[in-house]
PDB file of C-alpha atoms in Angstrom:
ATOM      1  CA  MET A   1      15.818 -24.153 129.842  1.00 62.00           C
ATOM      2  CA  ALA A   2      17.511 -20.960 128.663  1.00 76.00           C
ATOM      3  CA  ILE A   3      21.228 -20.745 127.996  1.00 82.00           C
ATOM      4  CA  ASN A   4      22.260 -17.732 130.063  1.00 83.00           C
ATOM      5  CA  THR A   5      25.986 -17.759 129.385  1.00 88.00           C
ATOM      6  CA  PHE A   6      27.322 -19.348 126.214  1.00 92.00           C
ATOM      7  CA  LEU A   7      30.705 -17.716 125.698  1.00 96.00           C
ATOM      8  CA  LYS A   8      33.473 -16.514 128.003  1.00 97.00           C
ATOM      9  CA  ILE A   9      36.932 -15.293 127.055  1.00 97.00           C
ATOM     10  CA  ASN A  10      39.377 -15.611 129.961  1.00 97.00           C
ATOM     11  CA  GLY A  11      36.377 -15.789 132.317  1.00 96.00           C
ATOM     12  CA  THR A  12      34.600 -12.709 130.909  1.00 97.00           C
ATOM     13  CA  PRO A  13      31.140 -13.315 129.394  1.00 96.00           C
ATOM     14  CA  ILE A  14      30.712 -11.490 126.060  1.00 95.00           C
ATOM     15  CA  GLN A  15      27.486 -12.881 124.600  1.00 92.00           C
ATOM     16  CA  LYS A  16      25.594  -9.578 125.122  1.00 94.00           C
ATOM     17  CA  MET A  17      27.851  -7.981 122.497  1.00 96.00           C
ATOM     18  CA  LEU A  18      27.277 -10.727 119.918  1.00 97.00           C
ATOM     19  CA  LYS A  19      24.990 -10.708 116.933  1.00 97.00           C
ATOM     20  CA  GLU A  20      25.891 -14.251 115.796  1.00 96.00           C
ATOM     21  CA  TYR A  21      27.538 -17.272 117.384  1.00 96.00           C
ATOM     22  CA  LYS A  22      28.399 -20.438 115.490  1.00 96.00           C
ATOM     23  CA  VAL A  23      30.509 -23.498 116.277  1.00 95.00           C
ATOM     24  CA  ASP A  24      32.013 -25.407 113.346  1.00 95.00           C
ATOM     25  CA  TYR A  25      32.985 -28.977 114.191  1.00 94.00           C
ATOM     26  CA  ASN A  26      36.000 -29.379 111.893  1.00 93.00           C
ATOM     27  CA  LEU A  27      37.962 -32.578 111.394  1.00 93.00           C
ATOM     28  CA  LEU A  28      41.692 -32.310 110.768  1.00 91.00           C
ATOM     29  CA  TRP A  29      43.303 -35.005 108.637  1.00 91.00           C
ATOM     30  CA  ALA A  30      46.961 -35.886 107.965  1.00 91.00           C
ATOM     31  CA  ASP A  31      48.525 -37.836 105.135  1.00 87.00           C
ATOM     32  CA  SER A  32      45.309 -37.824 103.112  1.00 85.00           C
ATOM     33  CA  ASP A  33      45.396 -39.320  99.658  1.00 89.00           C
ATOM     34  CA  ARG A  34      43.021 -41.017  97.239  1.00 86.00           C
ATOM     35  CA  SER A  35      43.795 -44.200  95.392  1.00 85.00           C
ATOM     36  CA  MET A  36      42.937 -44.743  91.727  1.00 88.00           C
ATOM     37  CA  ASP A  37      39.584 -46.321  92.677  1.00 89.00           C
ATOM     38  CA  GLY A  38      38.637 -43.132  94.587  1.00 84.00           C
ATOM     39  CA  SER A  39      38.903 -44.481  98.107  1.00 89.00           C
ATOM     40  CA  ILE A  40      40.497 -42.207 100.660  1.00 87.00           C
ATOM     41  CA  HIS A  41      43.447 -43.094 102.841  1.00 88.00           C
ATOM     42  CA  ALA A  42      44.024 -40.679 105.719  1.00 90.00           C
ATOM     43  CA  THR A  43      44.803 -40.375 109.390  1.00 91.00           C
ATOM     44  CA  LEU A  44      42.323 -38.466 111.519  1.00 91.00           C
ATOM     45  CA  ILE A  45      44.161 -36.137 113.879  1.00 93.00           C
ATOM     46  CA  GLY A  46      40.979 -35.090 115.665  1.00 92.00           C
ATOM     47  CA  GLU A  47      38.108 -32.671 115.863  1.00 93.00           C
ATOM     48  CA  PHE A  48      38.864 -28.969 116.201  1.00 94.00           C
ATOM     49  CA  PRO A  49      35.770 -26.849 116.979  1.00 95.00           C
ATOM     50  CA  LYS A  50      36.160 -23.385 115.424  1.00 97.00           C
ATOM     51  CA  ILE A  51      33.969 -20.685 116.988  1.00 97.00           C
ATOM     52  CA  GLU A  52      32.729 -17.979 114.612  1.00 98.00           C
ATOM     53  CA  LEU A  53      31.660 -14.723 116.239  1.00 98.00           C
ATOM     54  CA  LYS A  54      29.942 -11.701 114.751  1.00 98.00           C
ATOM     55  CA  PHE A  55      29.687  -8.686 117.023  1.00 98.00           C
ATOM     56  CA  LYS A  56      26.649  -6.401 116.889  1.00 97.00           C
ATOM     57  CA  ASP A  57      26.394  -3.008 115.182  1.00 97.00           C
ATOM     58  CA  GLY A  58      26.594   0.028 117.427  1.00 97.00           C
ATOM     59  CA  MET A  59      29.097  -1.269 119.962  1.00 97.00           C
ATOM     60  CA  SER A  60      30.471   1.478 122.174  1.00 97.00           C
ATOM     61  CA  GLN A  61      34.116   2.445 122.530  1.00 97.00           C
ATOM     62  CA  ALA A  62      34.204   0.699 125.925  1.00 97.00           C
ATOM     63  CA  GLU A  63      32.804  -2.543 124.454  1.00 97.00           C
ATOM     64  CA  VAL A  64      35.219  -2.543 121.504  1.00 98.00           C
ATOM     65  CA  SER A  65      38.119  -1.861 123.866  1.00 97.00           C
ATOM     66  CA  GLN A  66      37.033  -4.705 126.144  1.00 97.00           C
ATOM     67  CA  VAL A  67      36.790  -7.188 123.268  1.00 97.00           C
ATOM     68  CA  GLY A  68      40.080  -5.975 121.791  1.00 97.00           C
ATOM     69  CA  ASN A  69      41.868  -6.394 125.111  1.00 97.00           C
ATOM     70  CA  LEU A  70      40.433  -9.898 125.599  1.00 97.00           C
ATOM     71  CA  LEU A  71      41.588 -10.924 122.114  1.00 96.00           C
ATOM     72  CA  SER A  72      45.019  -9.246 122.262  1.00 96.00           C
ATOM     73  CA  GLN A  73      46.842 -12.193 123.819  1.00 95.00           C
ATOM     74  CA  PRO A  74      48.424 -14.814 121.547  1.00 96.00           C
ATOM     75  CA  PHE A  75      46.340 -17.530 123.276  1.00 97.00           C
ATOM     76  CA  PHE A  76      43.347 -17.356 125.623  1.00 96.00           C
ATOM     77  CA  ASN A  77      40.968 -19.640 127.464  1.00 97.00           C
ATOM     78  CA  ILE A  78      37.496 -20.010 126.042  1.00 97.00           C
ATOM     79  CA  GLU A  79      34.399 -21.456 127.674  1.00 96.00           C
ATOM     80  CA  TYR A  80      31.680 -22.018 125.079  1.00 96.00           C
ATOM     81  CA  TRP A  81      28.304 -23.664 124.721  1.00 94.00           C
ATOM     82  CA  ASP A  82      28.665 -27.011 122.977  1.00 92.00           C
ATOM     83  CA  SER A  83      25.246 -27.676 121.448  1.00 90.00           C
ATOM     84  CA  ARG A  84      26.089 -31.282 120.603  1.00 89.00           C
ATOM     85  CA  ASN A  85      26.631 -32.127 124.272  1.00 89.00           C
ATOM     86  CA  GLY A  86      24.226 -29.581 125.790  1.00 90.00           C
ATOM     87  CA  ARG A  87      26.812 -28.132 128.156  1.00 92.00           C
ATOM     88  CA  MET A  88      29.761 -25.796 128.396  1.00 94.00           C
ATOM     89  CA  ALA A  89      33.132 -26.899 127.008  1.00 95.00           C
ATOM     90  CA  SER A  90      36.497 -25.188 127.316  1.00 96.00           C
ATOM     91  CA  GLY A  91      39.907 -25.002 125.746  1.00 96.00           C
ATOM     92  CA  GLN A  92      42.806 -22.833 124.714  1.00 98.00           C
ATOM     93  CA  PHE A  93      42.233 -20.861 121.509  1.00 98.00           C
ATOM     94  CA  TYR A  94      43.820 -18.238 119.291  1.00 98.00           C
ATOM     95  CA  ARG A  95      42.114 -15.919 116.805  1.00 98.00           C
ATOM     96  CA  ASN A  96      42.334 -14.910 113.187  1.00 97.00           C
ATOM     97  CA  ASP A  97      42.783 -11.291 112.070  1.00 97.00           C
ATOM     98  CA  TYR A  98      39.835  -8.904 112.347  1.00 97.00           C
ATOM     99  CA  SER A  99      39.049  -5.308 111.412  1.00 97.00           C
ATOM    100  CA  VAL A 100      37.137  -2.686 113.373  1.00 97.00           C
ATOM    101  CA  GLU A 101      35.324   0.102 111.523  1.00 97.00           C
ATOM    102  CA  ILE A 102      33.707   3.262 112.916  1.00 97.00           C
ATOM    103  CA  LEU A 103      29.954   3.579 112.410  1.00 97.00           C
ATOM    104  CA  ASP A 104      29.459   6.997 114.063  1.00 97.00           C
ATOM    105  CA  ALA A 105      32.614   8.919 115.029  1.00 96.00           C
ATOM    106  CA  ARG A 106      30.720  11.585 116.943  1.00 97.00           C
ATOM    107  CA  ARG A 107      29.085   9.052 119.272  1.00 97.00           C
ATOM    108  CA  GLN A 108      32.055   6.624 119.145  1.00 96.00           C
ATOM    109  CA  LEU A 109      30.005   3.700 117.846  1.00 97.00           C
ATOM    110  CA  TYR A 110      31.386   0.865 115.743  1.00 98.00           C
ATOM    111  CA  LYS A 111      30.122  -1.321 112.911  1.00 98.00           C
ATOM    112  CA  SER A 112      29.638  -5.037 113.270  1.00 97.00           C
ATOM    113  CA  PHE A 113      32.785  -7.133 112.883  1.00 98.00           C
ATOM    114  CA  SER A 114      33.659 -10.827 112.854  1.00 98.00           C
ATOM    115  CA  VAL A 115      36.414 -12.965 114.325  1.00 98.00           C
ATOM    116  CA  ASN A 116      37.082 -16.703 114.453  1.00 98.00           C
ATOM    117  CA  LEU A 117      38.420 -18.496 117.508  1.00 98.00           C
ATOM    118  CA  ILE A 118      40.541 -21.530 116.625  1.00 97.00           C
ATOM    119  CA  PRO A 119      41.524 -24.217 119.153  1.00 97.00           C
ATOM    120  CA  THR A 120      45.170 -25.000 119.817  1.00 96.00           C
ATOM    121  CA  ARG A 121      44.417 -28.672 120.593  1.00 92.00           C
ATOM    122  CA  ARG A 122      41.945 -31.239 119.441  1.00 86.00           C
ATOM    123  CA  ARG A 123      38.834 -31.846 121.425  1.00 77.00           C
TER     124      ARG A 123
END
């Protein structure tokens, strides 16, 4: 079975503009410390899936504007393919900084760029 839609930002599918899509299943710990015998003592806060996106080379001005507008809010809703569970998952996310670089100014095409989407709450 093919995965037709694997990423939406505020309800807008963007996977056709992507070159790479990766989900990191990160654990967040608090009060972590190691004792003299090397054993760890920590409190698990939870799992925070970070989504790493790399957009394709040659995106048009309209595509870059669409992505930029979707990512311009401080927080946004993401629906993403969770490969561990074999289904879509969702949550509120924010993003890290990203840079956009022109590939061909005459044709208004842009180079590939990357951005990470970070959840605001644990999963």
